[in-house]
Amino acid sequence: MRILYPFILSLLLFISSCSRPRELTFMVGGSPNELLYWEKVIGEFHEKTGINVKLIRQPTDTDQRRQGIVIALRSKSRDPDVFLMDVVWVGAIASSGWLEPLDSYIERDNLDLNKFFSRVVDEVDRYRGNVMALPVYVDGGLLYYRKDLLAKYGYTAPPETWEELLQMAKKVQARERRKNKNFWGFVWQGAMYEGLICTFLEFSSSFGGGITIDSTGRIVVNIPQNVEALKFMQDLIHGYKISPPNTYTELKEEEVRLIFDQGNALFERNWPYAWGLHEKNPELKDKVGITKLPHRKGKRSASTLGGWHIGISRFSDVKNEAWEFVKFVTSYEKQRDFALNLGWNPGRVDVYADTVIEKTAPHLVLLKDVFENAVARPSLPYYSGVSQILQKHLNSALSLSETPQEALEKAQNDIDEFIKKYED
Ligand code: GLC
C-alpha cells in the first residue's frame, strides 16, 4: 500500500490538473476606459473558446508597466502568461530570453504576417529572425486642436509650423483667459517619464535633429538642433507661457487629455487614444480637429512611433491557450473593434481599408502615413537605462535647473558612461 501512495497522489494531482478550468493571466494597463474594454474582450474570448482569462491590471505609465512585467519574468513566474509590451521594450524583453518565439504557432495556423505593418514587425517584433510579438496597435504623436476656437479667432486651418502654433496659442490664450483663467494655449507631456522622451523626439526631429545612433554605435543626443528644440520646449512653459508650469512635474497622457477635455486648452499633443474620448465628450462633440504635429519652418513634421505589442511568456504553462488569445486580439474583427471603440490605430494594415473605419474613424485613414513614417526610439537591450538618463536631464531643463545646453551635454556624458559600463 505504501508503495502505492505516491502513485495515487500523482494520479490525483494529474486528474485535478486536468479538470482545472484552463485559465490564462493577461497583464495589461491603460486608461480606465481601456481597462474596461479589455474586460469586454476577455468576455468575448471566453464565449468563443471556453478559455478563462484573468486580467492583471496595471497603471497607465509605461515605466511602471515595464517594471511589473520585468519583476514577474525575472523570477520566472508562470503569471502573466500573456501581456502587452510597449514598442520600446520588446527588444529588451526578447533579448533577455523571456518571450516565447511565435514562428511555429504562426506557421501552424497559417497566420499571414503581411497583414500587419511589415516595418513594425521587422523592426520591433523580430529578434534574431524569430517573431517574438505582434502589434496590437501602433501609436504616433498627433496634434489635437479646437476647431471652434480657431474659427472664432479667424484662423481657417490648424498650424503647420511651431511658429504658427505659437502665434495662434498666444492670441487665443490671451483672449480666452478673460473668462477662463485656467485656459492654456498648448498642453503636452513633460513629466519625468518615457512620455517625455517621445515628445522630445518629436520636437527635436521637427527642428532637424533627433536621437540617433552614429556609425560607431554611439547614441547621439547633444547636437545644436536638439539644444534649440529643448530651449523651445522650455520657452513654451517659462518664456511664452502658453504651457502650464506643472507640465514638467505632472503632465502625462491622461493629465494632458483631461485639461483638453475640460475645455481648458487650444492645442494638445497626444496619442490617438485621446480621439475616442474627446469625441465621447458632449462638450467637445464636433469641436476637435486632429492633424500632424507642427515643425520648425523649413523642417519636417515628426511623430514618435509608439504602440503596444502582445507576446507570450516563455515561462507560461498554457502557451497554446495564450496563442489563441494572441490570435483573437490581433484578428481583423478585434482590431477593427479597438479602432472603433478606443480610437486605437490597428497594427494590421488591412483594417484601414475597412469601409466602416473609413466612415466612422476617418482620421485613422487620413493619418496612416504618419504611422508609416513615425520616428522610432533606438531599439537597444539597455534602452530603459538610456531613457532614464535622458528623462532626468530633459526634465531638469524644463524645470530650469539646467540650461538646455548643459542638460544635453550631461545627458550625453552619462549615456556614454552608462553604455561603457554596460558593455564592459
Ligand atoms: C504610449 C505609446 C508608447 C510610449 C508611451 C509613453 O503608450 O504607445 O509607445 O512609450 O505612450 O508614455
Tab-separated table of C-alpha atoms and ligand atoms in Angstrom:
chain	number	residue	atom	x	y	z
A	1	MET	CA	0.000	0.000	0.000
A	2	ARG	CA	2.843	2.291	0.990
A	3	ILE	CA	4.344	1.910	-2.480
A	4	LEU	CA	1.017	2.851	-3.990
A	5	TYR	CA	0.712	6.142	-2.081
A	6	PRO	CA	2.968	8.268	-4.298
A	7	PHE	CA	1.330	6.785	-7.357
A	8	ILE	CA	-2.200	7.564	-6.106
A	9	LEU	CA	-1.118	11.054	-5.118
A	10	SER	CA	0.332	11.819	-8.558
A	11	LEU	CA	-2.778	10.369	-10.172
A	12	LEU	CA	-4.991	12.628	-8.069
A	13	LEU	CA	-2.834	15.636	-8.903
A	14	PHE	CA	-2.981	14.736	-12.571
A	15	ILE	CA	-6.775	14.371	-12.519
A	16	SER	CA	-7.220	17.626	-10.637
A	17	SER	CA	-4.933	19.463	-13.072
A	18	CYS	CA	-6.938	18.075	-15.996
A	19	SER	CA	-10.240	19.184	-14.569
A	20	ARG	CA	-8.928	22.608	-13.571
A	21	PRO	CA	-10.552	25.180	-15.836
A	22	ARG	CA	-7.983	26.458	-18.247
A	23	GLU	CA	-7.150	29.960	-17.149
A	24	LEU	CA	-4.834	32.485	-18.661
A	25	THR	CA	-3.424	35.508	-16.941
A	26	PHE	CA	-3.180	38.629	-19.041
A	27	MET	CA	-1.271	41.649	-17.788
A	28	VAL	CA	-2.281	44.966	-19.231
A	29	GLY	CA	-2.513	48.622	-18.238
A	30	GLY	CA	-4.010	51.739	-19.723
A	31	SER	CA	-6.577	54.423	-19.103
A	32	PRO	CA	-9.731	53.385	-17.176
A	33	ASN	CA	-11.863	53.118	-20.331
A	34	GLU	CA	-9.228	50.873	-21.955
A	35	LEU	CA	-9.198	48.518	-18.976
A	36	LEU	CA	-12.977	48.333	-19.074
A	37	TYR	CA	-12.748	47.489	-22.735
A	38	TRP	CA	-10.278	44.681	-22.051
A	39	GLU	CA	-12.840	43.147	-19.721
A	40	LYS	CA	-15.296	43.046	-22.583
A	41	VAL	CA	-12.666	41.480	-24.855
A	42	ILE	CA	-11.841	38.701	-22.430
A	43	GLY	CA	-15.566	38.008	-22.029
A	44	GLU	CA	-15.927	37.603	-25.791
A	45	PHE	CA	-12.830	35.419	-25.907
A	46	HIS	CA	-14.257	33.162	-23.226
A	47	GLU	CA	-17.509	32.856	-25.113
A	48	LYS	CA	-15.694	31.885	-28.278
A	49	THR	CA	-13.105	29.485	-26.853
A	50	GLY	CA	-14.227	28.495	-23.358
A	51	ILE	CA	-10.878	29.755	-22.029
A	52	ASN	CA	-10.974	31.957	-18.937
A	53	VAL	CA	-8.709	34.966	-18.815
A	54	LYS	CA	-7.774	36.680	-15.595
A	55	LEU	CA	-6.901	40.323	-16.028
A	56	ILE	CA	-3.911	41.605	-14.067
A	57	ARG	CA	-4.427	45.357	-14.122
A	58	GLN	CA	-1.532	47.751	-14.434
A	59	PRO	CA	-1.310	51.559	-14.381
A	60	THR	CA	-1.136	53.760	-17.490
A	61	ASP	CA	2.511	54.809	-17.118
A	62	THR	CA	4.691	52.681	-19.378
A	63	ASP	CA	7.714	52.703	-16.997
A	64	GLN	CA	5.588	51.285	-14.188
A	65	ARG	CA	4.089	48.711	-16.531
A	66	ARG	CA	7.540	47.596	-17.610
A	67	GLN	CA	8.641	47.167	-14.022
A	68	GLY	CA	5.635	44.971	-13.199
A	69	ILE	CA	6.296	42.673	-16.149
A	70	VAL	CA	10.057	42.520	-15.655
A	71	ILE	CA	9.698	41.587	-11.976
A	72	ALA	CA	7.421	38.664	-12.894
A	73	LEU	CA	9.583	37.458	-15.782
A	74	ARG	CA	12.857	37.799	-13.928
A	75	SER	CA	11.551	35.461	-11.240
A	76	LYS	CA	10.380	33.061	-13.987
A	77	SER	CA	6.842	33.311	-12.661
A	78	ARG	CA	4.180	31.412	-14.638
A	79	ASP	CA	1.998	34.520	-14.463
A	80	PRO	CA	1.362	36.508	-16.524
A	81	ASP	CA	1.028	34.099	-19.450
A	82	VAL	CA	0.473	36.828	-21.945
A	83	PHE	CA	0.970	40.607	-21.807
A	84	LEU	CA	1.206	43.830	-23.750
A	85	MET	CA	4.614	45.438	-24.213
A	86	ASP	CA	5.478	48.957	-25.216
A	87	VAL	CA	7.147	49.042	-28.632
A	88	VAL	CA	10.220	50.370	-26.900
A	89	TRP	CA	10.773	47.415	-24.604
A	90	VAL	CA	10.001	44.450	-26.859
A	91	GLY	CA	13.692	44.206	-27.902
A	92	ALA	CA	14.984	44.174	-24.329
A	93	ILE	CA	12.459	41.580	-23.143
A	94	ALA	CA	13.176	39.391	-26.158
A	95	SER	CA	16.942	39.619	-25.662
A	96	SER	CA	16.510	38.546	-22.030
A	97	GLY	CA	15.044	35.288	-23.354
A	98	TRP	CA	11.685	35.832	-21.678
A	99	LEU	CA	9.467	35.602	-24.742
A	100	GLU	CA	8.145	32.511	-26.460
A	101	PRO	CA	9.005	32.643	-30.196
A	102	LEU	CA	5.762	32.678	-32.167
A	103	ASP	CA	7.021	31.296	-35.503
A	104	SER	CA	5.838	27.718	-35.028
A	105	TYR	CA	2.350	28.873	-33.974
A	106	ILE	CA	2.193	31.319	-36.900
A	107	GLU	CA	3.186	28.576	-39.309
A	108	ARG	CA	0.825	26.014	-37.803
A	109	ASP	CA	-2.160	28.352	-38.111
A	110	ASN	CA	-1.114	29.969	-41.372
A	111	LEU	CA	-1.245	33.461	-39.932
A	112	ASP	CA	-0.448	35.940	-42.667
A	113	LEU	CA	2.160	38.369	-41.325
A	114	ASN	CA	1.785	40.565	-44.405
A	115	LYS	CA	-1.481	41.771	-42.934
A	116	PHE	CA	0.487	43.697	-40.289
A	117	PHE	CA	2.657	46.818	-40.716
A	118	SER	CA	5.714	44.992	-42.029
A	119	ARG	CA	8.156	47.719	-40.999
A	120	VAL	CA	6.870	47.439	-37.436
A	121	VAL	CA	7.004	43.633	-37.376
A	122	ASP	CA	10.523	43.609	-38.859
A	123	GLU	CA	11.971	46.386	-36.726
A	124	VAL	CA	10.215	45.692	-33.454
A	125	ASP	CA	8.845	42.188	-33.210
A	126	ARG	CA	11.657	40.164	-34.714
A	127	TYR	CA	14.588	39.131	-32.611
A	128	ARG	CA	17.384	37.112	-34.233
A	129	GLY	CA	14.984	36.333	-37.054
A	130	ASN	CA	12.198	34.967	-34.844
A	131	VAL	CA	8.865	36.695	-34.351
A	132	MET	CA	8.556	37.351	-30.626
A	133	ALA	CA	5.440	39.557	-30.529
A	134	LEU	CA	2.711	41.045	-32.711
A	135	PRO	CA	1.485	44.646	-32.850
A	136	VAL	CA	-1.907	45.225	-31.243
A	137	TYR	CA	-1.869	48.909	-32.060
A	138	VAL	CA	0.556	51.456	-33.386
A	139	ASP	CA	0.771	54.877	-31.851
A	140	GLY	CA	2.056	58.161	-33.141
A	141	GLY	CA	2.032	61.604	-31.556
A	142	LEU	CA	-0.626	63.910	-33.027
A	143	LEU	CA	-1.839	67.443	-32.626
A	144	TYR	CA	-5.395	67.900	-31.381
A	145	TYR	CA	-6.944	71.336	-31.765
A	146	ARG	CA	-10.174	73.152	-31.071
A	147	LYS	CA	-11.763	73.820	-34.445
A	148	ASP	CA	-14.371	76.145	-32.943
A	149	LEU	CA	-11.813	78.335	-31.179
A	150	LEU	CA	-9.544	78.637	-34.198
A	151	ALA	CA	-12.559	79.701	-36.262
A	152	LYS	CA	-13.685	82.141	-33.551
A	153	TYR	CA	-10.345	83.957	-33.784
A	154	GLY	CA	-10.241	83.991	-37.558
A	155	TYR	CA	-7.958	81.036	-38.298
A	156	THR	CA	-9.027	78.840	-41.172
A	157	ALA	CA	-6.574	75.966	-40.697
A	158	PRO	CA	-4.527	74.406	-37.889
A	159	PRO	CA	-0.838	75.366	-37.600
A	160	GLU	CA	1.758	73.670	-39.770
A	161	THR	CA	4.815	75.174	-38.121
A	162	TRP	CA	5.774	75.732	-34.479
A	163	GLU	CA	5.943	79.452	-35.267
A	164	GLU	CA	2.277	79.404	-36.350
A	165	LEU	CA	1.247	77.368	-33.330
A	166	LEU	CA	2.925	79.882	-31.072
A	167	GLN	CA	1.214	82.817	-32.660
A	168	MET	CA	-2.247	81.216	-32.523
A	169	ALA	CA	-1.812	79.919	-28.988
A	170	LYS	CA	-0.653	83.289	-27.651
A	171	LYS	CA	-3.588	85.140	-29.150
A	172	VAL	CA	-6.306	82.631	-28.263
A	173	GLN	CA	-4.968	82.102	-24.740
A	174	ALA	CA	-4.890	85.846	-24.001
A	175	ARG	CA	-8.459	86.320	-25.191
A	176	GLU	CA	-9.921	83.156	-23.631
A	177	ARG	CA	-8.246	83.942	-20.291
A	178	ARG	CA	-10.601	86.884	-19.906
A	179	LYS	CA	-13.348	84.451	-18.975
A	180	ASN	CA	-11.397	81.306	-18.146
A	181	LYS	CA	-8.231	81.810	-16.146
A	182	ASN	CA	-7.337	78.117	-16.441
A	183	PHE	CA	-7.046	78.276	-20.194
A	184	TRP	CA	-3.762	77.208	-21.849
A	185	GLY	CA	-2.516	77.514	-25.407
A	186	PHE	CA	-0.742	74.160	-25.676
A	187	VAL	CA	-0.564	71.116	-23.408
A	188	TRP	CA	1.902	68.246	-23.836
A	189	GLN	CA	3.691	65.537	-21.855
A	190	GLY	CA	6.711	66.938	-19.967
A	191	ALA	CA	6.797	64.947	-16.694
A	192	MET	CA	9.844	62.791	-15.971
A	193	TYR	CA	8.851	59.512	-17.627
A	194	GLU	CA	9.032	57.774	-21.002
A	195	GLY	CA	6.450	60.126	-22.498
A	196	LEU	CA	8.972	62.977	-22.212
A	197	ILE	CA	11.357	61.059	-24.469
A	198	CYS	CA	8.532	60.761	-27.000
A	199	THR	CA	7.738	64.476	-27.001
A	200	PHE	CA	11.439	65.393	-27.085
A	201	LEU	CA	11.975	63.106	-30.069
A	202	GLU	CA	9.158	64.911	-31.886
A	203	PHE	CA	10.333	68.416	-31.029
A	204	SER	CA	13.967	67.631	-31.809
A	205	SER	CA	13.233	65.785	-35.080
A	206	SER	CA	10.934	68.573	-36.234
A	207	PHE	CA	13.796	71.014	-35.574
A	208	GLY	CA	16.039	68.926	-37.839
A	209	GLY	CA	17.716	66.916	-35.015
A	210	GLY	CA	16.681	63.731	-33.183
A	211	ILE	CA	18.066	60.855	-31.157
A	212	THR	CA	20.415	58.984	-33.442
A	213	ILE	CA	22.984	56.209	-33.418
A	214	ASP	CA	26.196	57.091	-35.263
A	215	SER	CA	28.387	54.775	-37.331
A	216	THR	CA	30.338	53.682	-34.226
A	217	GLY	CA	27.115	52.663	-32.474
A	218	ARG	CA	27.123	55.689	-30.147
A	219	ILE	CA	23.779	57.242	-29.200
A	220	VAL	CA	23.947	60.920	-30.054
A	221	VAL	CA	21.727	63.443	-28.287
A	222	ASN	CA	23.935	66.519	-27.891
A	223	ILE	CA	23.615	68.345	-31.206
A	224	PRO	CA	22.722	72.023	-31.821
A	225	GLN	CA	19.254	71.304	-33.292
A	226	ASN	CA	18.348	69.350	-30.135
A	227	VAL	CA	19.560	72.166	-27.896
A	228	GLU	CA	17.394	74.551	-29.869
A	229	ALA	CA	14.378	72.242	-29.610
A	230	LEU	CA	14.833	71.802	-25.870
A	231	LYS	CA	15.098	75.582	-25.475
A	232	PHE	CA	11.810	75.883	-27.359
A	233	MET	CA	10.159	73.348	-25.015
A	234	GLN	CA	11.484	75.291	-22.030
A	235	ASP	CA	10.229	78.566	-23.512
A	236	LEU	CA	6.734	77.188	-24.087
A	237	ILE	CA	6.453	76.946	-20.299
A	238	HIS	CA	8.634	79.757	-18.952
A	239	GLY	CA	9.060	82.208	-21.836
A	240	TYR	CA	5.897	82.281	-23.914
A	241	LYS	CA	3.942	80.813	-21.013
A	242	ILE	CA	1.474	79.010	-23.241
A	243	SER	CA	2.054	75.646	-21.474
A	244	PRO	CA	1.284	75.230	-17.767
A	245	PRO	CA	4.019	75.228	-15.097
A	246	ASN	CA	3.044	71.719	-13.992
A	247	THR	CA	3.999	70.433	-17.475
A	248	TYR	CA	7.305	69.146	-16.105
A	249	THR	CA	6.033	67.925	-12.733
A	250	GLU	CA	2.756	66.290	-13.595
A	251	LEU	CA	1.716	66.184	-17.205
A	252	LYS	CA	1.497	62.672	-18.655
A	253	GLU	CA	-1.030	61.422	-21.247
A	254	GLU	CA	-4.121	61.368	-19.064
A	255	GLU	CA	-3.414	64.692	-17.306
A	256	VAL	CA	-2.951	66.370	-20.683
A	257	ARG	CA	-6.072	64.745	-22.089
A	258	LEU	CA	-8.159	65.902	-19.130
A	259	ILE	CA	-7.072	69.558	-19.445
A	260	PHE	CA	-8.178	69.498	-23.071
A	261	ASP	CA	-11.348	67.584	-22.242
A	262	GLN	CA	-12.312	70.191	-19.669
A	263	GLY	CA	-12.176	72.839	-22.381
A	264	ASN	CA	-9.001	74.359	-20.937
A	265	ALA	CA	-6.651	74.153	-23.911
A	266	LEU	CA	-6.463	75.123	-27.554
A	267	PHE	CA	-3.830	72.579	-28.645
A	268	GLU	CA	-2.926	69.194	-27.219
A	269	ARG	CA	-0.164	66.717	-28.097
A	270	ASN	CA	-1.405	63.213	-27.523
A	271	TRP	CA	-1.691	59.705	-28.945
A	272	PRO	CA	-4.716	58.536	-30.985
A	273	TYR	CA	-6.486	57.061	-27.927
A	274	ALA	CA	-7.481	60.593	-26.871
A	275	TRP	CA	-9.603	60.984	-30.007
A	276	GLY	CA	-12.264	58.493	-28.933
A	277	LEU	CA	-12.538	60.102	-25.509
A	278	HIS	CA	-12.784	63.669	-26.839
A	279	GLU	CA	-15.436	62.536	-29.291
A	280	LYS	CA	-17.467	60.986	-26.480
A	281	ASN	CA	-17.357	64.225	-24.502
A	282	PRO	CA	-20.626	66.075	-25.255
A	283	GLU	CA	-18.946	69.428	-24.522
A	284	LEU	CA	-16.408	68.819	-27.257
A	285	LYS	CA	-18.527	66.974	-29.789
A	286	ASP	CA	-17.561	68.106	-33.318
A	287	LYS	CA	-15.216	70.771	-31.958
A	288	VAL	CA	-11.999	68.760	-32.095
A	289	GLY	CA	-9.672	68.502	-35.054
A	290	ILE	CA	-6.638	66.249	-35.414
A	291	THR	CA	-3.584	66.782	-37.570
A	292	LYS	CA	0.167	66.218	-37.841
A	293	LEU	CA	2.414	67.815	-35.253
A	294	PRO	CA	3.971	71.104	-36.369
A	295	HIS	CA	7.580	71.525	-37.447
A	296	ARG	CA	10.088	74.318	-37.446
A	297	LYS	CA	9.815	76.388	-40.612
A	298	GLY	CA	11.742	74.634	-43.374
A	299	LYS	CA	11.898	71.278	-41.495
A	300	ARG	CA	9.564	68.263	-41.386
A	301	SER	CA	6.855	67.197	-39.003
A	302	ALA	CA	7.744	64.208	-36.810
A	303	SER	CA	5.702	61.764	-34.820
A	304	THR	CA	7.211	59.270	-32.379
A	305	LEU	CA	6.467	55.656	-33.119
A	306	GLY	CA	4.665	54.228	-30.136
A	307	GLY	CA	2.396	51.292	-29.738
A	308	TRP	CA	1.775	48.104	-27.833
A	309	HIS	CA	2.643	44.559	-28.776
A	310	ILE	CA	1.396	41.271	-27.447
A	311	GLY	CA	3.699	38.426	-26.500
A	312	ILE	CA	3.698	35.142	-24.591
A	313	SER	CA	5.898	34.444	-21.588
A	314	ARG	CA	8.427	31.668	-22.017
A	315	PHE	CA	7.504	30.546	-18.510
A	316	SER	CA	3.791	30.152	-19.248
A	317	ASP	CA	2.367	26.677	-18.779
A	318	VAL	CA	-0.611	27.370	-21.050
A	319	LYS	CA	1.139	28.572	-24.192
A	320	ASN	CA	-1.382	27.153	-26.633
A	321	GLU	CA	-4.218	28.949	-24.892
A	322	ALA	CA	-2.108	32.098	-24.760
A	323	TRP	CA	-1.562	31.832	-28.504
A	324	GLU	CA	-5.340	31.556	-29.031
A	325	PHE	CA	-5.669	34.836	-27.155
A	326	VAL	CA	-2.908	36.488	-29.228
A	327	LYS	CA	-4.695	35.403	-32.401
A	328	PHE	CA	-8.007	36.717	-31.100
A	329	VAL	CA	-6.635	40.133	-30.122
A	330	THR	CA	-4.790	40.569	-33.420
A	331	SER	CA	-7.687	39.339	-35.563
A	332	TYR	CA	-9.263	41.642	-38.138
A	333	GLU	CA	-12.520	41.860	-36.169
A	334	LYS	CA	-10.937	42.750	-32.837
A	335	GLN	CA	-8.533	45.237	-34.379
A	336	ARG	CA	-11.496	46.905	-36.018
A	337	ASP	CA	-13.359	46.977	-32.694
A	338	PHE	CA	-10.351	48.571	-30.976
A	339	ALA	CA	-10.198	51.246	-33.658
A	340	LEU	CA	-13.901	51.998	-33.495
A	341	ASN	CA	-14.295	51.890	-29.727
A	342	LEU	CA	-10.942	53.088	-28.418
A	343	GLY	CA	-9.596	55.066	-31.375
A	344	TRP	CA	-6.504	52.823	-31.484
A	345	ASN	CA	-4.636	52.556	-34.752
A	346	PRO	CA	-4.697	48.920	-35.783
A	347	GLY	CA	-1.400	47.060	-36.023
A	348	ARG	CA	-2.920	45.393	-39.094
A	349	VAL	CA	-2.865	47.330	-42.337
A	350	ASP	CA	-5.858	45.568	-43.859
A	351	VAL	CA	-8.237	47.155	-41.334
A	352	TYR	CA	-7.533	50.653	-42.696
A	353	ALA	CA	-9.376	49.782	-45.891
A	354	ASP	CA	-12.479	48.753	-43.959
A	355	THR	CA	-15.469	50.802	-45.058
A	356	VAL	CA	-16.804	51.128	-41.504
A	357	ILE	CA	-13.464	52.569	-40.387
A	358	GLU	CA	-13.388	54.907	-43.357
A	359	LYS	CA	-16.784	56.250	-42.349
A	360	THR	CA	-16.577	56.392	-38.582
A	361	ALA	CA	-12.880	56.951	-37.906
A	362	PRO	CA	-11.635	58.834	-40.963
A	363	HIS	CA	-8.738	60.336	-39.003
A	364	LEU	CA	-7.147	56.890	-38.789
A	365	VAL	CA	-7.116	56.510	-42.548
A	366	LEU	CA	-6.022	60.112	-43.036
A	367	LEU	CA	-3.133	59.722	-40.651
A	368	LYS	CA	-1.966	56.311	-41.821
A	369	ASP	CA	1.162	57.831	-43.357
A	370	VAL	CA	2.042	59.453	-40.024
A	371	PHE	CA	2.328	55.980	-38.556
A	372	GLU	CA	4.170	54.552	-41.508
A	373	ASN	CA	6.801	57.322	-41.257
A	374	ALA	CA	6.932	57.695	-37.498
A	375	VAL	CA	10.346	58.127	-35.852
A	376	ALA	CA	11.414	55.200	-33.687
A	377	ARG	CA	13.275	55.423	-30.414
A	378	PRO	CA	16.542	53.449	-30.510
A	379	SER	CA	15.874	49.755	-30.107
A	380	LEU	CA	18.534	48.547	-27.683
A	381	PRO	CA	18.661	45.923	-24.935
A	382	TYR	CA	19.664	48.667	-22.464
A	383	TYR	CA	17.225	51.269	-23.779
A	384	SER	CA	15.444	51.821	-20.449
A	385	GLY	CA	18.723	52.910	-18.778
A	386	VAL	CA	19.418	55.400	-21.569
A	387	SER	CA	15.846	56.643	-21.367
A	388	GLN	CA	16.080	57.255	-17.628
A	389	ILE	CA	19.230	59.332	-18.012
A	390	LEU	CA	17.704	61.402	-20.759
A	391	GLN	CA	14.391	61.832	-18.924
A	392	LYS	CA	16.246	63.228	-15.926
A	393	HIS	CA	18.217	65.852	-17.846
A	394	LEU	CA	15.402	66.868	-20.183
A	395	ASN	CA	13.184	67.348	-17.167
A	396	SER	CA	15.905	69.404	-15.419
A	397	ALA	CA	15.967	71.716	-18.423
A	398	LEU	CA	12.182	72.077	-18.313
A	399	SER	CA	12.335	72.964	-14.620
A	400	LEU	CA	15.163	75.464	-15.323
A	401	SER	CA	17.623	73.519	-13.116
A	402	GLU	CA	19.889	73.068	-16.146
A	403	THR	CA	20.238	75.056	-19.346
A	404	PRO	CA	19.290	73.104	-22.488
A	405	GLN	CA	22.972	73.031	-23.438
A	406	GLU	CA	24.052	71.714	-20.021
A	407	ALA	CA	21.217	69.195	-19.936
A	408	LEU	CA	22.180	67.634	-23.258
A	409	GLU	CA	25.920	67.718	-22.513
A	410	LYS	CA	25.356	65.933	-19.202
A	411	ALA	CA	22.910	63.500	-20.751
A	412	GLN	CA	25.462	62.679	-23.463
A	413	ASN	CA	28.238	62.090	-20.914
A	414	ASP	CA	26.051	59.989	-18.648
A	415	ILE	CA	24.765	57.929	-21.581
A	416	ASP	CA	28.336	57.334	-22.842
A	417	GLU	CA	29.410	56.248	-19.344
A	418	PHE	CA	26.369	54.025	-18.892
A	419	ILE	CA	26.922	52.243	-22.183
A	420	LYS	CA	30.605	51.769	-21.448
A	421	LYS	CA	29.711	50.100	-18.156
A	422	TYR	CA	27.000	48.032	-19.803
A	423	GLU	CA	29.402	46.777	-22.466
A	424	ASP	CA	32.282	46.007	-20.085
B	1	GLC	C1	2.156	55.443	-25.434
B	1	GLC	C2	2.958	54.820	-26.553
B	1	GLC	C3	4.220	54.213	-26.025
B	1	GLC	C4	5.006	55.251	-25.261
B	1	GLC	C5	4.162	55.821	-24.128
B	1	GLC	C6	4.897	56.946	-23.421
B	1	GLC	O1	1.628	54.467	-24.612
B	1	GLC	O2	2.215	53.858	-27.238
B	1	GLC	O3	4.995	53.685	-27.082
B	1	GLC	O4	6.213	54.743	-24.739
B	1	GLC	O5	2.955	56.316	-24.641
B	1	GLC	O6	4.170	57.464	-22.388
